PDB file of C-alpha atoms and ligand atoms in Angstrom:
ATOM      1  CA  MET A   1     132.299   3.494  80.977  1.00  0.00           C
ATOM      2  CA  PRO A   2     136.005   3.000  81.051  1.00  0.00           C
ATOM      3  CA  MET A   3     137.849   2.367  77.785  1.00  0.00           C
ATOM      4  CA  ARG A   4     138.022  -1.346  76.955  1.00  0.00           C
ATOM      5  CA  VAL A   5     141.493  -2.452  75.820  1.00  0.00           C
ATOM      6  CA  GLU A   6     142.209  -5.794  74.336  1.00  0.00           C
ATOM      7  CA  ILE A   7     145.763  -6.826  74.055  1.00  0.00           C
ATOM      8  CA  VAL A   8     146.475  -9.834  71.928  1.00  0.00           C
ATOM      9  CA  PRO A   9     149.553 -11.621  70.446  1.00  0.00           C
ATOM     10  CA  ALA A  10     150.382 -10.378  66.900  1.00  0.00           C
ATOM     11  CA  ALA A  11     149.243 -13.467  65.340  1.00  0.00           C
ATOM     12  CA  ARG A  12     145.712 -12.978  66.744  1.00  0.00           C
ATOM     13  CA  PHE A  13     145.446  -9.178  65.919  1.00  0.00           C
ATOM     14  CA  ALA A  14     143.483  -9.447  62.639  1.00  0.00           C
ATOM     15  CA  ARG A  15     141.063 -12.029  64.110  1.00  0.00           C
ATOM     16  CA  ALA A  16     140.527 -10.049  67.307  1.00  0.00           C
ATOM     17  CA  SER A  17     139.951  -6.920  65.150  1.00  0.00           C
ATOM     18  CA  VAL A  18     137.198  -8.506  63.191  1.00  0.00           C
ATOM     19  CA  GLU A  19     135.557 -10.219  66.154  1.00  0.00           C
ATOM     20  CA  THR A  20     135.330  -6.813  67.955  1.00  0.00           C
ATOM     21  CA  LEU A  21     133.989  -5.077  64.815  1.00  0.00           C
ATOM     22  CA  LEU A  22     131.420  -7.830  64.401  1.00  0.00           C
ATOM     23  CA  GLU A  23     130.309  -7.508  68.079  1.00  0.00           C
ATOM     24  CA  LEU A  24     130.023  -3.755  67.833  1.00  0.00           C
ATOM     25  CA  ALA A  25     128.238  -3.768  64.422  1.00  0.00           C
ATOM     26  CA  VAL A  26     125.545  -6.255  65.501  1.00  0.00           C
ATOM     27  CA  ARG A  27     124.274  -3.800  68.064  1.00  0.00           C
ATOM     28  CA  TYR A  28     122.769  -1.843  65.200  1.00  0.00           C
ATOM     29  CA  PRO A  29     120.318  -2.929  62.574  1.00  0.00           C
ATOM     30  CA  GLU A  30     121.888  -1.124  59.587  1.00  0.00           C
ATOM     31  CA  PRO A  31     125.143   0.235  60.995  1.00  0.00           C
ATOM     32  CA  ALA A  32     126.868   3.057  59.233  1.00  0.00           C
ATOM     33  CA  ILE A  33     130.426   2.070  59.780  1.00  0.00           C
ATOM     34  CA  GLY A  34     133.476   4.306  59.164  1.00  0.00           C
ATOM     35  CA  LEU A  35     136.318   2.348  57.754  1.00  0.00           C
ATOM     36  CA  PRO A  36     140.095   3.017  57.811  1.00  0.00           C
ATOM     37  CA  THR A  37     142.702   2.076  55.178  1.00  0.00           C
ATOM     38  CA  GLY A  38     146.452   1.784  55.611  1.00  0.00           C
ATOM     39  CA  ARG A  39     148.661  -1.048  56.738  1.00  0.00           C
ATOM     40  CA  THR A  40     147.064  -1.701  60.075  1.00  0.00           C
ATOM     41  CA  PRO A  41     143.591  -2.963  58.969  1.00  0.00           C
ATOM     42  CA  VAL A  42     144.669  -5.137  55.980  1.00  0.00           C
ATOM     43  CA  GLY A  43     144.542  -8.247  58.056  1.00  0.00           C
ATOM     44  CA  MET A  44     141.133  -7.316  59.498  1.00  0.00           C
ATOM     45  CA  TYR A  45     139.722  -7.043  55.950  1.00  0.00           C
ATOM     46  CA  GLU A  46     141.389 -10.216  54.836  1.00  0.00           C
ATOM     47  CA  GLU A  47     139.961 -12.058  57.806  1.00  0.00           C
ATOM     48  CA  LEU A  48     136.566 -10.577  57.215  1.00  0.00           C
ATOM     49  CA  ALA A  49     136.662 -11.893  53.686  1.00  0.00           C
ATOM     50  CA  ARG A  50     137.367 -15.493  55.023  1.00  0.00           C
ATOM     51  CA  MET A  51     134.616 -15.180  57.565  1.00  0.00           C
ATOM     52  CA  VAL A  52     132.086 -13.997  54.938  1.00  0.00           C
ATOM     53  CA  ALA A  53     133.102 -16.718  52.623  1.00  0.00           C
ATOM     54  CA  GLY A  54     132.569 -19.307  55.391  1.00  0.00           C
ATOM     55  CA  ALA A  55     129.238 -17.754  56.278  1.00  0.00           C
ATOM     56  CA  ARG A  56     130.574 -16.698  59.694  1.00  0.00           C
ATOM     57  CA  ALA A  57     130.012 -13.056  59.096  1.00  0.00           C
ATOM     58  CA  ASP A  58     127.294 -11.075  57.210  1.00  0.00           C
ATOM     59  CA  VAL A  59     128.031  -7.561  56.219  1.00  0.00           C
ATOM     60  CA  ARG A  60     125.001  -7.090  53.954  1.00  0.00           C
ATOM     61  CA  SER A  61     123.236  -4.670  56.269  1.00  0.00           C
ATOM     62  CA  TRP A  62     126.324  -2.475  56.861  1.00  0.00           C
ATOM     63  CA  ARG A  63     126.585   1.031  55.417  1.00  0.00           C
ATOM     64  CA  PRO A  64     130.253   1.573  54.829  1.00  0.00           C
ATOM     65  CA  PHE A  65     131.830   5.014  54.699  1.00  0.00           C
ATOM     66  CA  ALA A  66     135.507   5.720  54.039  1.00  0.00           C
ATOM     67  CA  ILE A  67     136.878   8.000  56.748  1.00  0.00           C
ATOM     68  CA  ASP A  68     139.429   9.732  54.515  1.00  0.00           C
ATOM     69  CA  GLU A  69     141.118   9.881  51.189  1.00  0.00           C
ATOM     70  CA  TYR A  70     144.250  11.314  49.655  1.00  0.00           C
ATOM     71  CA  VAL A  71     143.969  14.299  47.278  1.00  0.00           C
ATOM     72  CA  GLY A  72     145.397  12.655  44.213  1.00  0.00           C
ATOM     73  CA  PRO A  73     144.180  10.664  41.237  1.00  0.00           C
ATOM     74  CA  ARG A  74     141.257   8.408  42.081  1.00  0.00           C
ATOM     75  CA  ALA A  75     142.688   5.486  40.131  1.00  0.00           C
ATOM     76  CA  GLN A  76     146.153   5.679  41.675  1.00  0.00           C
ATOM     77  CA  ALA A  77     146.921   2.281  43.283  1.00  0.00           C
ATOM     78  CA  CYS A  78     147.779   3.973  46.597  1.00  0.00           C
ATOM     79  CA  SER A  79     144.476   5.864  46.924  1.00  0.00           C
ATOM     80  CA  ASN A  80     142.085   4.766  49.613  1.00  0.00           C
ATOM     81  CA  ARG A  81     139.571   4.106  46.744  1.00  0.00           C
ATOM     82  CA  ALA A  82     141.987   1.535  45.344  1.00  0.00           C
ATOM     83  CA  PHE A  83     142.406   0.127  48.817  1.00  0.00           C
ATOM     84  CA  PHE A  84     138.747  -0.513  49.095  1.00  0.00           C
ATOM     85  CA  GLY A  85     138.654  -1.985  45.658  1.00  0.00           C
ATOM     86  CA  ARG A  86     141.198  -4.590  46.870  1.00  0.00           C
ATOM     87  CA  TYR A  87     139.705  -5.222  50.245  1.00  0.00           C
ATOM     88  CA  TRP A  88     135.956  -4.555  50.232  1.00  0.00           C
ATOM     89  CA  LYS A  89     134.413  -7.083  48.086  1.00  0.00           C
ATOM     90  CA  GLY A  90     131.186  -6.680  46.042  1.00  0.00           C
ATOM     91  CA  GLN A  91     130.621 -10.502  46.169  1.00  0.00           C
ATOM     92  CA  TRP A  92     130.012 -10.126  49.914  1.00  0.00           C
ATOM     93  CA  GLY A  93     126.734  -8.750  48.986  1.00  0.00           C
ATOM     94  CA  ALA A  94     127.824  -5.626  50.811  1.00  0.00           C
ATOM     95  CA  ARG A  95     126.967  -2.126  49.876  1.00  0.00           C
ATOM     96  CA  PRO A  96     129.835  -0.231  48.119  1.00  0.00           C
ATOM     97  CA  VAL A  97     131.928   2.057  50.380  1.00  0.00           C
ATOM     98  CA  GLU A  98     130.890   5.623  50.302  1.00  0.00           C
ATOM     99  CA  GLN A  99     133.899   7.627  49.289  1.00  0.00           C
ATOM    100  CA  PHE A 100     135.254  11.161  48.937  1.00  0.00           C
ATOM    101  CA  ASP A 101     135.922  12.022  45.371  1.00  0.00           C
ATOM    102  CA  PRO A 102     139.602  13.429  45.359  1.00  0.00           C
ATOM    103  CA  GLU A 103     139.083  14.661  41.771  1.00  0.00           C
ATOM    104  CA  ALA A 104     136.027  16.827  42.608  1.00  0.00           C
ATOM    105  CA  PRO A 105     136.598  20.278  41.033  1.00  0.00           C
ATOM    106  CA  ASP A 106     135.675  21.851  44.424  1.00  0.00           C
ATOM    107  CA  LEU A 107     137.175  19.828  47.208  1.00  0.00           C
ATOM    108  CA  ALA A 108     135.658  21.896  50.032  1.00  0.00           C
ATOM    109  CA  ALA A 109     132.297  21.417  48.505  1.00  0.00           C
ATOM    110  CA  GLU A 110     133.094  17.666  48.164  1.00  0.00           C
ATOM    111  CA  ALA A 111     133.864  17.482  51.851  1.00  0.00           C
ATOM    112  CA  GLU A 112     130.618  19.111  52.706  1.00  0.00           C
ATOM    113  CA  ALA A 113     128.640  16.867  50.442  1.00  0.00           C
ATOM    114  CA  PHE A 114     130.247  13.843  52.003  1.00  0.00           C
ATOM    115  CA  GLU A 115     129.436  15.059  55.421  1.00  0.00           C
ATOM    116  CA  ARG A 116     125.823  15.705  54.312  1.00  0.00           C
ATOM    117  CA  ARG A 117     125.556  12.174  52.932  1.00  0.00           C
ATOM    118  CA  LEU A 118     126.746  10.812  56.247  1.00  0.00           C
ATOM    119  CA  GLY A 119     124.284  13.044  58.102  1.00  0.00           C
ATOM    120  CA  GLU A 120     121.437  11.740  55.921  1.00  0.00           C
ATOM    121  CA  ALA A 121     122.426   8.262  56.935  1.00  0.00           C
ATOM    122  CA  GLY A 122     122.160   9.249  60.628  1.00  0.00           C
ATOM    123  CA  GLY A 123     125.819   9.572  61.310  1.00  0.00           C
ATOM    124  CA  LEU A 124     128.325   6.742  62.093  1.00  0.00           C
ATOM    125  CA  GLN A 125     127.267   4.110  64.595  1.00  0.00           C
ATOM    126  CA  VAL A 126     130.685   2.460  64.443  1.00  0.00           C
ATOM    127  CA  ALA A 127     133.988   4.259  63.720  1.00  0.00           C
ATOM    128  CA  VAL A 128     136.847   1.928  63.022  1.00  0.00           C
ATOM    129  CA  LEU A 129     140.052   3.910  63.285  1.00  0.00           C
ATOM    130  CA  GLY A 130     143.838   3.536  62.995  1.00  0.00           C
ATOM    131  CA  ILE A 131     146.220   5.803  64.578  1.00  0.00           C
ATOM    132  CA  GLY A 132     148.937   7.796  62.872  1.00  0.00           C
ATOM    133  CA  ALA A 133     152.498   7.932  64.300  1.00  0.00           C
ATOM    134  CA  ASN A 134     151.652  11.608  65.063  1.00  0.00           C
ATOM    135  CA  GLY A 135     148.375  10.778  66.806  1.00  0.00           C
ATOM    136  CA  HIS A 136     146.098  11.507  63.924  1.00  0.00           C
ATOM    137  CA  LEU A 137     142.702   9.899  63.453  1.00  0.00           C
ATOM    138  CA  ALA A 138     141.714   9.625  59.798  1.00  0.00           C
ATOM    139  CA  PHE A 139     143.526  12.781  58.473  1.00  0.00           C
ATOM    140  CA  ASN A 140     142.650  14.861  61.546  1.00  0.00           C
ATOM    141  CA  GLU A 141     146.240  15.900  62.117  1.00  0.00           C
ATOM    142  CA  PRO A 142     147.783  17.357  65.281  1.00  0.00           C
ATOM    143  CA  GLY A 143     146.034  20.723  65.860  1.00  0.00           C
ATOM    144  CA  SER A 144     142.555  19.339  64.979  1.00  0.00           C
ATOM    145  CA  THR A 145     139.935  20.336  67.348  1.00  0.00           C
ATOM    146  CA  ARG A 146     137.137  18.126  68.739  1.00  0.00           C
ATOM    147  CA  GLU A 147     134.694  20.256  66.715  1.00  0.00           C
ATOM    148  CA  SER A 148     136.472  19.764  63.430  1.00  0.00           C
ATOM    149  CA  THR A 149     134.208  18.600  60.552  1.00  0.00           C
ATOM    150  CA  ALA A 150     134.737  17.082  57.178  1.00  0.00           C
ATOM    151  CA  ARG A 151     137.335  19.166  55.247  1.00  0.00           C
ATOM    152  CA  VAL A 152     140.388  19.348  53.134  1.00  0.00           C
ATOM    153  CA  VAL A 153     143.529  19.293  55.177  1.00  0.00           C
ATOM    154  CA  GLU A 154     147.207  19.714  54.519  1.00  0.00           C
ATOM    155  CA  LEU A 155     149.005  16.525  55.447  1.00  0.00           C
ATOM    156  CA  HIS A 156     151.682  16.654  58.144  1.00  0.00           C
ATOM    157  CA  ALA A 157     155.285  15.572  57.368  1.00  0.00           C
ATOM    158  CA  ALA A 158     154.705  12.344  59.384  1.00  0.00           C
ATOM    159  CA  SER A 159     151.623  11.439  57.218  1.00  0.00           C
ATOM    160  CA  ARG A 160     153.409  12.230  54.076  1.00  0.00           C
ATOM    161  CA  ALA A 161     156.425  10.091  55.234  1.00  0.00           C
ATOM    162  CA  SER A 162     154.126   7.183  55.818  1.00  0.00           C
ATOM    163  CA  ALA A 163     152.234   7.729  52.506  1.00  0.00           C
ATOM    164  CA  ALA A 164     155.624   8.035  50.680  1.00  0.00           C
ATOM    165  CA  SER A 165     156.243   4.199  51.127  1.00  0.00           C
ATOM    166  CA  CYS A 166     153.463   3.664  48.571  1.00  0.00           C
ATOM    167  CA  TRP A 167     153.121   6.923  46.588  1.00  0.00           C
ATOM    168  CA  GLY A 168     156.847   7.771  46.350  1.00  0.00           C
ATOM    169  CA  SER A 169     157.459  11.014  44.461  1.00  0.00           C
ATOM    170  CA  GLU A 170     153.648  11.345  43.794  1.00  0.00           C
ATOM    171  CA  THR A 171     152.951  11.703  47.613  1.00  0.00           C
ATOM    172  CA  PRO A 172     149.956  13.873  48.028  1.00  0.00           C
ATOM    173  CA  THR A 173     150.259  17.062  50.122  1.00  0.00           C
ATOM    174  CA  HIS A 174     146.530  17.157  50.983  1.00  0.00           C
ATOM    175  CA  GLY A 175     143.774  14.774  52.157  1.00  0.00           C
ATOM    176  CA  LEU A 176     140.147  14.819  52.535  1.00  0.00           C
ATOM    177  CA  THR A 177     138.818  13.623  55.945  1.00  0.00           C
ATOM    178  CA  LEU A 178     135.815  13.279  58.186  1.00  0.00           C
ATOM    179  CA  GLY A 179     136.174  15.568  61.130  1.00  0.00           C
ATOM    180  CA  LEU A 180     136.741  14.529  64.781  1.00  0.00           C
ATOM    181  CA  ARG A 181     133.146  15.651  65.343  1.00  0.00           C
ATOM    182  CA  GLU A 182     131.793  13.046  63.017  1.00  0.00           C
ATOM    183  CA  LEU A 183     134.161  10.394  64.172  1.00  0.00           C
ATOM    184  CA  LEU A 184     133.579  11.011  67.949  1.00  0.00           C
ATOM    185  CA  ALA A 185     129.810  11.163  67.444  1.00  0.00           C
ATOM    186  CA  ALA A 186     129.848   7.409  66.714  1.00  0.00           C
ATOM    187  CA  PRO A 187     128.512   5.646  69.826  1.00  0.00           C
ATOM    188  CA  ALA A 188     130.965   2.820  69.233  1.00  0.00           C
ATOM    189  CA  ILE A 189     134.661   3.398  68.311  1.00  0.00           C
ATOM    190  CA  MET A 190     137.289   0.787  67.650  1.00  0.00           C
ATOM    191  CA  LEU A 191     140.848   1.884  67.576  1.00  0.00           C
ATOM    192  CA  LEU A 192     143.315  -0.538  66.090  1.00  0.00           C
ATOM    193  CA  ALA A 193     147.107  -0.371  66.492  1.00  0.00           C
ATOM    194  CA  ASP A 194     149.830  -2.978  66.022  1.00  0.00           C
ATOM    195  CA  GLY A 195     153.599  -3.156  65.905  1.00  0.00           C
ATOM    196  CA  PRO A 196     156.319  -1.498  67.973  1.00  0.00           C
ATOM    197  CA  ALA A 197     156.319   1.710  66.005  1.00  0.00           C
ATOM    198  CA  LYS A 198     152.949   2.558  67.483  1.00  0.00           C
ATOM    199  CA  ALA A 199     153.740   1.821  71.085  1.00  0.00           C
ATOM    200  CA  GLY A 200     154.751   5.365  71.907  1.00  0.00           C
ATOM    201  CA  VAL A 201     151.863   7.112  70.344  1.00  0.00           C
ATOM    202  CA  VAL A 202     149.316   4.619  71.711  1.00  0.00           C
ATOM    203  CA  ALA A 203     150.659   5.394  75.230  1.00  0.00           C
ATOM    204  CA  LEU A 204     150.304   9.059  74.680  1.00  0.00           C
ATOM    205  CA  ALA A 205     146.913   8.810  73.122  1.00  0.00           C
ATOM    206  CA  LEU A 206     145.580   6.679  76.017  1.00  0.00           C
ATOM    207  CA  HIS A 207     147.471   8.100  78.957  1.00  0.00           C
ATOM    208  CA  GLY A 208     148.744  11.470  77.901  1.00  0.00           C
ATOM    209  CA  ALA A 209     147.021  14.806  78.121  1.00  0.00           C
ATOM    210  CA  VAL A 210     143.873  15.278  76.259  1.00  0.00           C
ATOM    211  CA  SER A 211     144.716  17.865  73.597  1.00  0.00           C
ATOM    212  CA  PRO A 212     144.361  18.628  69.910  1.00  0.00           C
ATOM    213  CA  GLU A 213     148.267  18.013  69.762  1.00  0.00           C
ATOM    214  CA  CYS A 214     147.388  14.328  69.860  1.00  0.00           C
ATOM    215  CA  PRO A 215     143.897  13.945  68.213  1.00  0.00           C
ATOM    216  CA  ALA A 216     143.606  10.372  69.316  1.00  0.00           C
ATOM    217  CA  SER A 217     143.748  11.605  72.930  1.00  0.00           C
ATOM    218  CA  PHE A 218     140.125  12.777  72.610  1.00  0.00           C
ATOM    219  CA  LEU A 219     139.154   9.131  72.617  1.00  0.00           C
ATOM    220  CA  GLN A 220     139.828   9.137  76.436  1.00  0.00           C
ATOM    221  CA  GLU A 221     136.695  11.260  76.883  1.00  0.00           C
ATOM    222  CA  HIS A 222     134.448   8.983  74.670  1.00  0.00           C
ATOM    223  CA  PRO A 223     132.240   6.498  76.555  1.00  0.00           C
ATOM    224  CA  GLY A 224     132.327   3.779  73.926  1.00  0.00           C
ATOM    225  CA  VAL A 225     135.809   3.029  72.784  1.00  0.00           C
ATOM    226  CA  THR A 226     137.339  -0.430  72.362  1.00  0.00           C
ATOM    227  CA  VAL A 227     141.072  -0.475  71.662  1.00  0.00           C
ATOM    228  CA  VAL A 228     142.582  -3.522  69.990  1.00  0.00           C
ATOM    229  CA  LEU A 229     146.351  -3.782  70.306  1.00  0.00           C
ATOM    230  CA  ASP A 230     148.874  -6.284  69.732  1.00  0.00           C
ATOM    231  CA  GLU A 231     151.537  -6.775  72.333  1.00  0.00           C
ATOM    232  CA  ALA A 232     154.129  -4.670  70.644  1.00  0.00           C
ATOM    233  CA  ALA A 233     151.719  -1.682  70.304  1.00  0.00           C
ATOM    234  CA  ALA A 234     150.733  -2.052  73.996  1.00  0.00           C
ATOM    235  CA  ALA A 235     154.283  -2.086  75.194  1.00  0.00           C
ATOM    236  CA  GLY A 236     154.260   1.615  76.019  1.00  0.00           C
TER     237      GLY A 236
HETATM  238  P1  LIG B 301     148.935   2.723  59.186  1.00  0.00           P
HETATM  239  O1  LIG B 301     148.115   4.137  59.181  1.00  0.00           O
HETATM  240  O2  LIG B 301     147.868   1.615  59.493  1.00  0.00           O
HETATM  241  O3  LIG B 301     149.339   2.631  57.730  1.00  0.00           O
HETATM  242  O4  LIG B 301     149.928   2.783  60.104  1.00  0.00           O
HETATM  243  C1  LIG B 301     147.300   4.339  60.375  1.00  0.00           C
HETATM  244  C2  LIG B 301     146.815   5.685  60.292  1.00  0.00           C
HETATM  245  O5  LIG B 301     147.571   6.591  59.711  1.00  0.00           O
HETATM  246  O6  LIG B 301     145.715   5.968  60.732  1.00  0.00           O
END
């Protein structure tokens, strides 16, 4: 199946993201859904909150899994855990987001345990992904292979630069992430990108060589990808 690409005006990006997510999720009775953080999906979560409040969306059957986390204090306002505290609401009747514990004494064991929990849930049915300026998916930085699994990774300079806008001098050097193997195993994948800063990397990911140098390029080989872009991110 060719990749489905939806290009929408910036003002419709959040709404289109939610509509596509709901359309993918409804295919599965209790979908395990990989969820991203960062700037890109904020509008999606806010719109989802409005739709749940208006009884236009129901996420009670979803089994949400965070796709990554910074190795830093759990309670830090810039952690992904804090992000989900802001944008994933208990009052939706939703299950809490399964998350990596960045304060686990043995981070490699924590990554393995998280992968095991996801495996016990049957793996992801839907993976919602942003794309890093360097082509990363979750924290699968350039150089990550298709077979990579959940693990501790050293963050690349581009990811640290992006994180620094929130973390400042506390910017983590490492992250915990699901691997490309777990993400690409989802039968349905939704990639989100908006804004002019993502145009180059989106073009590279969708039309460039398939290579670990641009982890998002592996999506070209996946049969169930939907890409939601605003016009600026689609410009390349
Ligand atoms: P951003 O991050 O939404 O903050 O640009 C995307 C990503 O790095 O996956």
